[in-house]
Each structure stands twice: as C-alpha cells, then as structure tokens.
C-alpha cells in the first residue's frame, strides 16, 4: 500500500477538534477559562458553516460542551488533557491504489518533547481513538511528531523543521534520513524541505520548538505562503528574512522553485507575557482550509486582518475567507490550524 497525505485543499469529510478542559493550558482564573472555552467554540462554529465538525470532549466537560456547541456539532466523549487536535490526533492519509480507503497515522505524542508542565498522556490516545471513530486503517508510527510540525502539498512535498522532528526530546536517535524515510512511508513524501527553525516565541517554555504551521503553508503545488514580520523591532524580522532566503534556494518534489507569497504579520509586537519578553508569534499562516472556504486567524486589527484575508483569497481562489479572533488561542500556545484536524473525503 502507498499512503499519501492529501493537500488541505482536497475535499473534507469533516474536521476534528478537542474541547478544552481545566488545567494549566486553559488558565487558572475563571475568566481565563471562559475565554478559552469561547475561543474553541467560535472556531468550531465557523468551521461548521462549511463542513461537519466532531469534537472530542472529556466527560467532565460534556455538559458545558453541549451547552456551548449546540446540536450541530457532533460530540465524542473520551478522556482529554491537552486539546490541540492537530498535534495529539491522527494525520489522515489515503491510499491511491485502494479507492475509498482512509488511513490514520498515529504518531507518538509526548506533549511537544515531554516538558515538565505538559499533561499529555490522555490525549496521546487520540490518534487511535479518532482514527477508529473515522473508520480509518491504523498507520502506526514510532516517530514522535505532531501534525503542526508538517505541511504538505499533496503531491509529495513535505515541509518540516529541524528543531522539531530532530529534537532530542522527541526523537533522540533520529537523523534526517530516518525522518524522511518515515515520512515517505506514512505521508507519501518524495521531498522533505527542511526549515532550520521556527518563530521566536515558539522556543519559550510553552512552545513547540518550531512548528512549521505557524511559519509556512503550501496553498497549492509550487506556491509557499510565508509569515512576514516586517517590523525590525521584532526578532522574527530577522528570522523570517533568513527563512525566505533559505526557501528561495529550495525546490519541491517536482523540482520547482517555490513562488513565495509573503503573508504580513499583524502590527502588535508584544502581549506582555512569555519568557522571551512577550514578543508575539501571531501569524495568519496558521489558518484552516475547509470545503469552499478558509477559516483565518484574526487579531483585532482590522487593517492587518483584512490584508490577510485578501492574500488568502488570492492564493485560495473561489473560497470564502472568514476571520475568527484567535488571540485567546495564541495566548495558550497556538492558532486555529493547531486546534483542528481535517479528515479528507474518500471515494466510496
């Protein structure tokens, strides 16, 4: 069998999410917790305008979830600790030699390198749980990886980051060749394009150590969306310029140089928290493509949010772009792409 991860632009059967539960990620204060519940709910409702949504909900949060989500969001009750479905859940793949067959890659999830603060052992079961609920064949992997650590074009190109898959806290014995071989087996990768690092904030105590889905995306084969921090007062100004220079030398699985489309960052530089002095990693790259649409991150900046919608409408022609305020999600370590996982549709 030959597994392949389709591009996010392929038709979806549904989107999977996990509902927040009380713990360090959600927040200590009641107001913080309510803001987190509301942010995840807003994303679910936005996605449900385009395609079905199933939410994995811890039994202790079931009553709240049903009240907030409403009847049009499906609920699957199961234990939850971390609620970033992109990372703890499966990566769905298809087998082009067997039409109608769906696969679910079950990466090992250890809470982004098993930091002392993370509670991840319950959600580490979500790959198998969600895969089974979707009726997918299990594609078991011994690689510690998260869905936010990869981006694909559906035609053999995979973006990854050296500080994620090669992180000794994740895969102490891995090298590029081993990771690339596993991506070939599980994702159909023919070419892995390695980024040397991610955004600055992503390396603080609560970061992922460089997830690519906040930095770059592949809206279509040969086209690469890149986070563009234009303010020299932000350390990511130097980071994104270096990443652009690096990616200009790279080619995809078909041997094409990338057409790089810059996606400017919002104007806000700091949020007043974080070990790195509070420089934000707010990024419009962290969007979700859905059936006939795109769910984009918003940051309360009408001009920047509107400019991002225009770029996304251009690189995803024919899709309606809607913006959901993502500040409360980013305050907890990620964005809209990080809390969602698409299940591709397969022919019957």
Coordinates of C-alpha atoms in Angstrom, one line a residue:
X1 CA 0.0 0.0 0.0
X2 CA 1.1 3.6 -0.7
X3 CA -0.2 6.1 1.8
X4 CA -0.4 9.8 0.8
X5 CA -1.5 12.8 2.8
X6 CA -3.7 14.9 0.6
X7 CA -3.4 18.7 0.5
X8 CA -5.7 20.5 2.9
X9 CA -7.5 21.9 -0.2
X10 CA -8.8 18.4 -1.1
X11 CA -12.4 17.8 -0.1
X12 CA -13.0 17.0 3.6
X13 CA -15.4 14.6 5.2
X14 CA -15.2 16.6 8.4
X15 CA -13.0 18.5 10.8
X16 CA -12.0 17.1 14.2
X17 CA -11.3 19.1 17.4
X18 CA -11.0 18.6 21.1
X19 CA -12.8 20.7 23.7
X20 CA -10.8 22.4 26.4
X21 CA -10.7 21.1 29.9
X22 CA -9.5 22.6 33.1
X23 CA -5.7 22.5 33.6
X24 CA -2.6 24.6 33.1
X25 CA -3.3 25.3 29.4
X26 CA -6.8 26.6 29.9
X27 CA -5.8 29.0 32.7
X28 CA -6.1 29.5 36.5
X29 CA -8.8 32.2 36.6
X30 CA -12.4 31.7 35.8
X31 CA -12.3 34.5 33.3
X32 CA -9.3 32.8 31.5
X33 CA -11.1 29.5 31.4
X34 CA -14.3 31.1 30.0
X35 CA -12.3 32.9 27.3
X36 CA -10.6 29.6 26.3
X37 CA -13.9 27.7 26.0
X38 CA -15.4 30.6 24.0
X39 CA -12.4 30.7 21.6
X40 CA -12.5 27.0 20.8
X41 CA -16.3 27.2 20.4
X42 CA -16.1 30.1 18.0
X43 CA -13.7 28.1 15.8
X44 CA -16.0 25.1 15.8
X45 CA -19.0 27.2 14.8
X46 CA -17.0 28.9 12.0
X47 CA -15.8 25.5 10.6
X48 CA -19.3 24.1 10.8
X49 CA -20.5 26.7 8.3
X50 CA -18.6 24.7 5.7
X51 CA -18.3 21.1 6.8
X52 CA -19.2 18.7 9.7
X53 CA -17.3 19.1 13.0
X54 CA -16.7 16.4 15.6
X55 CA -15.5 17.5 19.0
X56 CA -13.7 15.1 21.4
X57 CA -14.9 16.1 24.8
X58 CA -13.7 14.9 28.2
X59 CA -16.7 13.5 30.2
X60 CA -16.1 16.2 32.9
X61 CA -16.7 18.9 30.3
X62 CA -19.6 17.2 28.4
X63 CA -22.4 19.3 29.8
X64 CA -20.6 22.6 29.1
X65 CA -19.6 21.4 25.6
X66 CA -23.2 20.5 24.7
X67 CA -24.5 23.8 26.0
X68 CA -21.9 25.9 24.2
X69 CA -21.5 23.9 21.0
X70 CA -25.2 23.3 20.2
X71 CA -26.8 20.4 18.4
X72 CA -24.9 20.9 15.1
X73 CA -21.5 19.9 16.5
X74 CA -21.0 16.2 16.9
X75 CA -19.5 15.1 20.3
X76 CA -17.4 12.1 21.0
X77 CA -16.8 11.6 24.7
X78 CA -13.3 10.4 25.7
X79 CA -10.6 11.4 28.2
X80 CA -8.8 14.7 27.3
X81 CA -5.9 16.6 28.8
X82 CA -4.2 18.6 26.1
X83 CA -6.7 19.8 23.5
X84 CA -4.6 20.6 20.4
X85 CA -6.1 18.1 17.9
X86 CA -3.6 18.9 15.2
X87 CA -0.9 17.6 17.4
X88 CA -2.4 14.8 19.5
X89 CA -4.8 13.5 16.9
X90 CA -4.1 11.4 13.8
X91 CA -2.8 12.6 10.5
X92 CA -5.3 11.3 7.9
X93 CA -4.0 9.8 4.7
X94 CA -5.4 8.0 1.6
X95 CA -4.2 5.1 -0.5
X96 CA -4.5 5.9 -4.2
X97 CA -4.2 2.2 -5.1
X98 CA -7.3 1.4 -3.0
X99 CA -10.0 4.0 -3.6
X100 CA -12.3 4.5 -0.6
X101 CA -9.6 3.6 2.0
X102 CA -8.8 6.1 4.7
X103 CA -5.7 5.8 6.9
X104 CA -4.8 7.4 10.2
X105 CA -1.2 7.9 11.0
X106 CA -0.8 7.5 14.8
X107 CA 2.4 9.5 15.6
X108 CA 3.8 9.2 19.1
X109 CA 2.7 12.3 21.0
X110 CA 4.7 13.3 24.1
X111 CA 3.5 16.8 24.7
X112 CA 6.0 18.6 22.4
X113 CA 9.0 17.0 24.0
X114 CA 7.7 15.9 27.4
X115 CA 8.2 19.2 29.2
X116 CA 7.5 19.1 32.9
X117 CA 4.4 21.3 32.7
X118 CA 2.6 19.4 29.9
X119 CA -0.3 17.0 30.6
X120 CA -0.5 14.8 27.5
X121 CA -0.9 11.1 28.3
X122 CA -4.6 11.0 27.9
X123 CA -4.6 12.9 24.6
X124 CA -1.8 10.7 23.3
X125 CA -4.5 8.1 22.8
X126 CA -6.4 10.4 20.4
X127 CA -4.6 9.2 17.3
X128 CA -6.0 5.7 17.6
X129 CA -9.3 6.9 19.1
X130 CA -10.2 9.4 16.4
X131 CA -8.8 7.1 13.6
X132 CA -11.1 4.3 14.7
X133 CA -14.1 6.6 15.0
X134 CA -13.4 7.8 11.5
X135 CA -13.3 4.2 10.2
X136 CA -9.7 4.5 9.2
X137 CA -7.0 1.9 8.9
X138 CA -4.3 2.4 11.6
X139 CA -0.9 3.5 10.3
X140 CA 1.3 3.1 13.4
X141 CA 4.5 5.1 13.7
X142 CA 7.3 5.1 16.1
X143 CA 8.2 8.7 15.3
X144 CA 7.4 11.4 17.8
X145 CA 5.7 14.0 15.7
X146 CA 2.8 16.4 15.6
X147 CA 0.5 17.4 12.8
X148 CA 1.6 21.0 13.3
X149 CA 5.1 20.0 12.6
X150 CA 4.4 19.2 8.9
X151 CA 2.8 20.9 5.9
X152 CA 2.2 19.1 2.6
X153 CA 1.2 19.9 -1.0
X154 CA -0.5 16.6 -1.6
X155 CA 2.0 15.8 -4.4
X156 CA 5.0 14.5 -2.4
X157 CA 6.3 17.7 -0.8
X158 CA 6.6 18.0 3.0
X159 CA 7.7 21.0 5.0
X160 CA 9.4 20.2 8.3
X161 CA 11.6 21.9 10.9
X162 CA 15.0 20.7 12.1
X163 CA 14.2 21.7 15.7
X164 CA 11.0 19.6 15.8
X165 CA 11.4 16.2 14.3
X166 CA 15.2 16.2 15.1
X167 CA 14.6 17.5 18.6
X168 CA 16.4 15.1 21.1
X169 CA 13.5 15.4 23.5
X170 CA 11.3 13.9 20.8
X171 CA 13.5 11.6 18.7
X172 CA 16.9 11.3 20.3
X173 CA 18.2 8.8 17.7
X174 CA 16.6 10.3 14.6
X175 CA 18.5 11.9 11.7
X176 CA 17.2 13.5 8.5
X177 CA 17.4 10.2 6.6
X178 CA 15.3 8.3 9.2
X179 CA 12.7 11.0 9.4
X180 CA 12.5 11.3 5.6
X181 CA 12.1 7.5 5.3
X182 CA 9.2 7.6 7.8
X183 CA 7.5 10.5 6.0
X184 CA 7.8 8.6 2.8
X185 CA 6.2 5.5 4.3
X186 CA 3.4 7.3 6.1
X187 CA 2.7 10.5 4.1
X188 CA 4.0 9.6 0.6
X189 CA 6.8 12.2 0.9
X190 CA 9.1 12.4 -2.1
X191 CA 10.9 15.6 -1.0
X192 CA 11.2 16.9 2.6
X193 CA 12.1 20.6 2.7
X194 CA 13.7 21.4 6.0
X195 CA 13.4 24.7 7.7
X196 CA 16.2 25.5 10.1
X197 CA 13.9 26.9 12.8
X198 CA 10.6 28.4 13.6
X199 CA 9.4 31.7 15.2
X200 CA 11.0 33.1 18.3
X201 CA 8.1 32.7 20.7
X202 CA 7.8 29.1 19.8
X203 CA 11.0 28.4 21.7
X204 CA 9.8 29.6 25.1
X205 CA 8.8 27.2 27.9
X206 CA 5.3 26.6 26.5
X207 CA 6.3 26.5 22.8
X208 CA 6.6 23.6 20.3
X209 CA 10.2 24.3 19.4
X210 CA 9.5 25.4 15.9
X211 CA 6.2 24.1 14.4
X212 CA 6.1 24.9 10.7
X213 CA 2.3 25.5 10.6
X214 CA 2.8 28.9 12.1
X215 CA 5.6 29.8 9.6
X216 CA 4.8 28.4 6.2
X217 CA 2.0 26.7 4.3
X218 CA 1.6 25.2 0.8
X219 CA -1.7 26.5 -0.7
X220 CA -1.0 24.8 -4.0
X221 CA 1.9 22.9 -5.5
X222 CA 4.8 25.2 -6.2
X223 CA 3.4 28.1 -4.0
X224 CA 4.5 28.7 -0.5
X225 CA 2.9 31.1 2.0
X226 CA 5.5 32.6 4.4
X227 CA 5.0 34.5 7.6
X228 CA 6.4 38.0 7.1
X229 CA 7.4 40.0 10.2
X230 CA 8.2 43.4 8.7
X231 CA 9.0 45.3 11.9
X232 CA 12.7 45.3 12.7
X233 CA 11.8 45.7 16.4
X234 CA 10.6 42.2 16.5
X235 CA 13.2 39.3 16.5
X236 CA 11.1 37.5 13.9
X237 CA 12.0 40.2 11.4
X238 CA 15.5 38.6 11.1
X239 CA 14.1 35.1 11.4
X240 CA 11.6 35.4 8.5
X241 CA 14.1 37.2 6.3
X242 CA 16.6 34.3 6.9
X243 CA 13.8 31.7 6.2
X244 CA 12.9 33.4 3.0
X245 CA 16.5 33.4 1.8
X246 CA 16.7 29.7 2.7
X247 CA 13.5 28.8 1.0
X248 CA 14.4 30.7 -2.2
X249 CA 17.1 28.0 -2.7
X250 CA 14.8 25.1 -2.2
X251 CA 12.7 23.1 -4.7
X252 CA 9.6 20.9 -4.2
X253 CA 9.0 17.2 -5.1
X254 CA 8.5 18.2 -8.8
X255 CA 11.8 20.1 -8.9
X256 CA 10.1 23.5 -9.0
X257 CA 11.5 26.6 -7.2
X258 CA 8.8 28.0 -4.8
X259 CA 6.7 31.0 -5.7
X260 CA 6.9 32.6 -2.2
X261 CA 3.9 34.7 -1.2
X262 CA 4.6 36.9 1.9
X263 CA 1.8 37.0 4.5
X264 CA 2.5 40.1 6.6
X265 CA 2.2 39.8 10.4
X266 CA -0.2 42.0 12.4
X267 CA 1.3 45.2 13.9
X268 CA 1.2 44.1 17.5
X269 CA 4.6 43.1 18.7
X270 CA 4.1 42.2 22.4
X271 CA 1.5 40.7 24.6
X272 CA 3.3 41.3 27.9
X273 CA 4.0 37.7 28.7
X274 CA 6.4 34.9 27.8
X275 CA 9.9 34.0 28.7
X276 CA 11.2 35.8 25.6
X277 CA 10.0 39.2 26.7
X278 CA 6.5 38.9 25.3
X279 CA 7.1 39.1 21.6
X280 CA 4.0 37.6 20.0
X281 CA 4.0 34.8 17.3
X282 CA 0.7 35.9 15.9
X283 CA 0.5 34.5 12.4
X284 CA -2.0 34.4 9.6
X285 CA -0.3 31.4 8.2
X286 CA -2.0 29.3 10.9
X287 CA -5.3 29.1 9.1
X288 CA -7.5 26.2 8.3
X289 CA -8.7 25.4 4.7
X290 CA -12.2 23.9 4.7
X291 CA -14.7 22.9 2.0
X292 CA -15.2 26.0 -0.2
X293 CA -13.6 28.3 2.4
X294 CA -10.8 29.3 4.7
X295 CA -11.0 30.0 8.5
X296 CA -8.4 32.6 9.2
X297 CA -7.0 33.9 12.4
X298 CA -7.9 37.4 13.5
X299 CA -6.0 39.6 15.9
X300 CA -8.3 42.6 16.5
X301 CA -6.5 44.7 13.8
X302 CA -9.0 45.5 11.1
X303 CA -6.4 46.7 8.6
X304 CA -4.0 43.7 9.1
X305 CA -6.8 41.2 9.3
X306 CA -8.3 42.5 6.1
X307 CA -5.0 42.4 4.3
X308 CA -4.5 38.8 5.4
X309 CA -8.0 37.9 4.0
X310 CA -7.0 39.4 0.7
X311 CA -3.9 37.4 0.5
X312 CA -5.7 34.2 1.4
X313 CA -8.5 34.9 -1.1
X314 CA -5.8 35.3 -3.8
X315 CA -3.9 32.0 -3.0
X316 CA -7.2 30.1 -2.4
X317 CA -9.3 31.3 -5.4
X318 CA -13.0 30.6 -5.2
X319 CA -13.0 30.1 -1.4
X320 CA -14.8 32.3 1.1
X321 CA -12.4 33.5 3.9
X322 CA -13.9 34.1 7.3
X323 CA -11.9 35.5 10.3
X324 CA -12.2 34.3 13.9
X325 CA -10.4 36.1 16.7
X326 CA -7.5 33.8 17.6
X327 CA -5.8 35.9 20.4
X328 CA -7.1 33.6 23.2
X329 CA -5.8 30.6 21.3
X330 CA -2.4 32.1 20.7
X331 CA -2.2 33.1 24.4
X332 CA -2.3 29.3 25.1
X333 CA 0.3 28.4 22.5
X334 CA -1.1 28.1 19.0
X335 CA -3.7 29.1 16.5
X336 CA -6.7 27.8 14.5
X337 CA -4.7 25.3 12.5
X338 CA -3.3 23.9 15.7
X339 CA -6.7 23.0 17.2
X340 CA -8.2 21.4 14.2
X341 CA -7.5 18.3 12.0
X342 CA -9.1 17.7 8.7
X343 CA -10.4 14.3 7.6
X344 CA -10.2 14.0 3.8
X345 CA -13.2 12.6 1.9
X346 CA -12.5 9.3 0.2
X347 CA -14.4 8.0 -2.8
X348 CA -16.8 5.2 -2.0

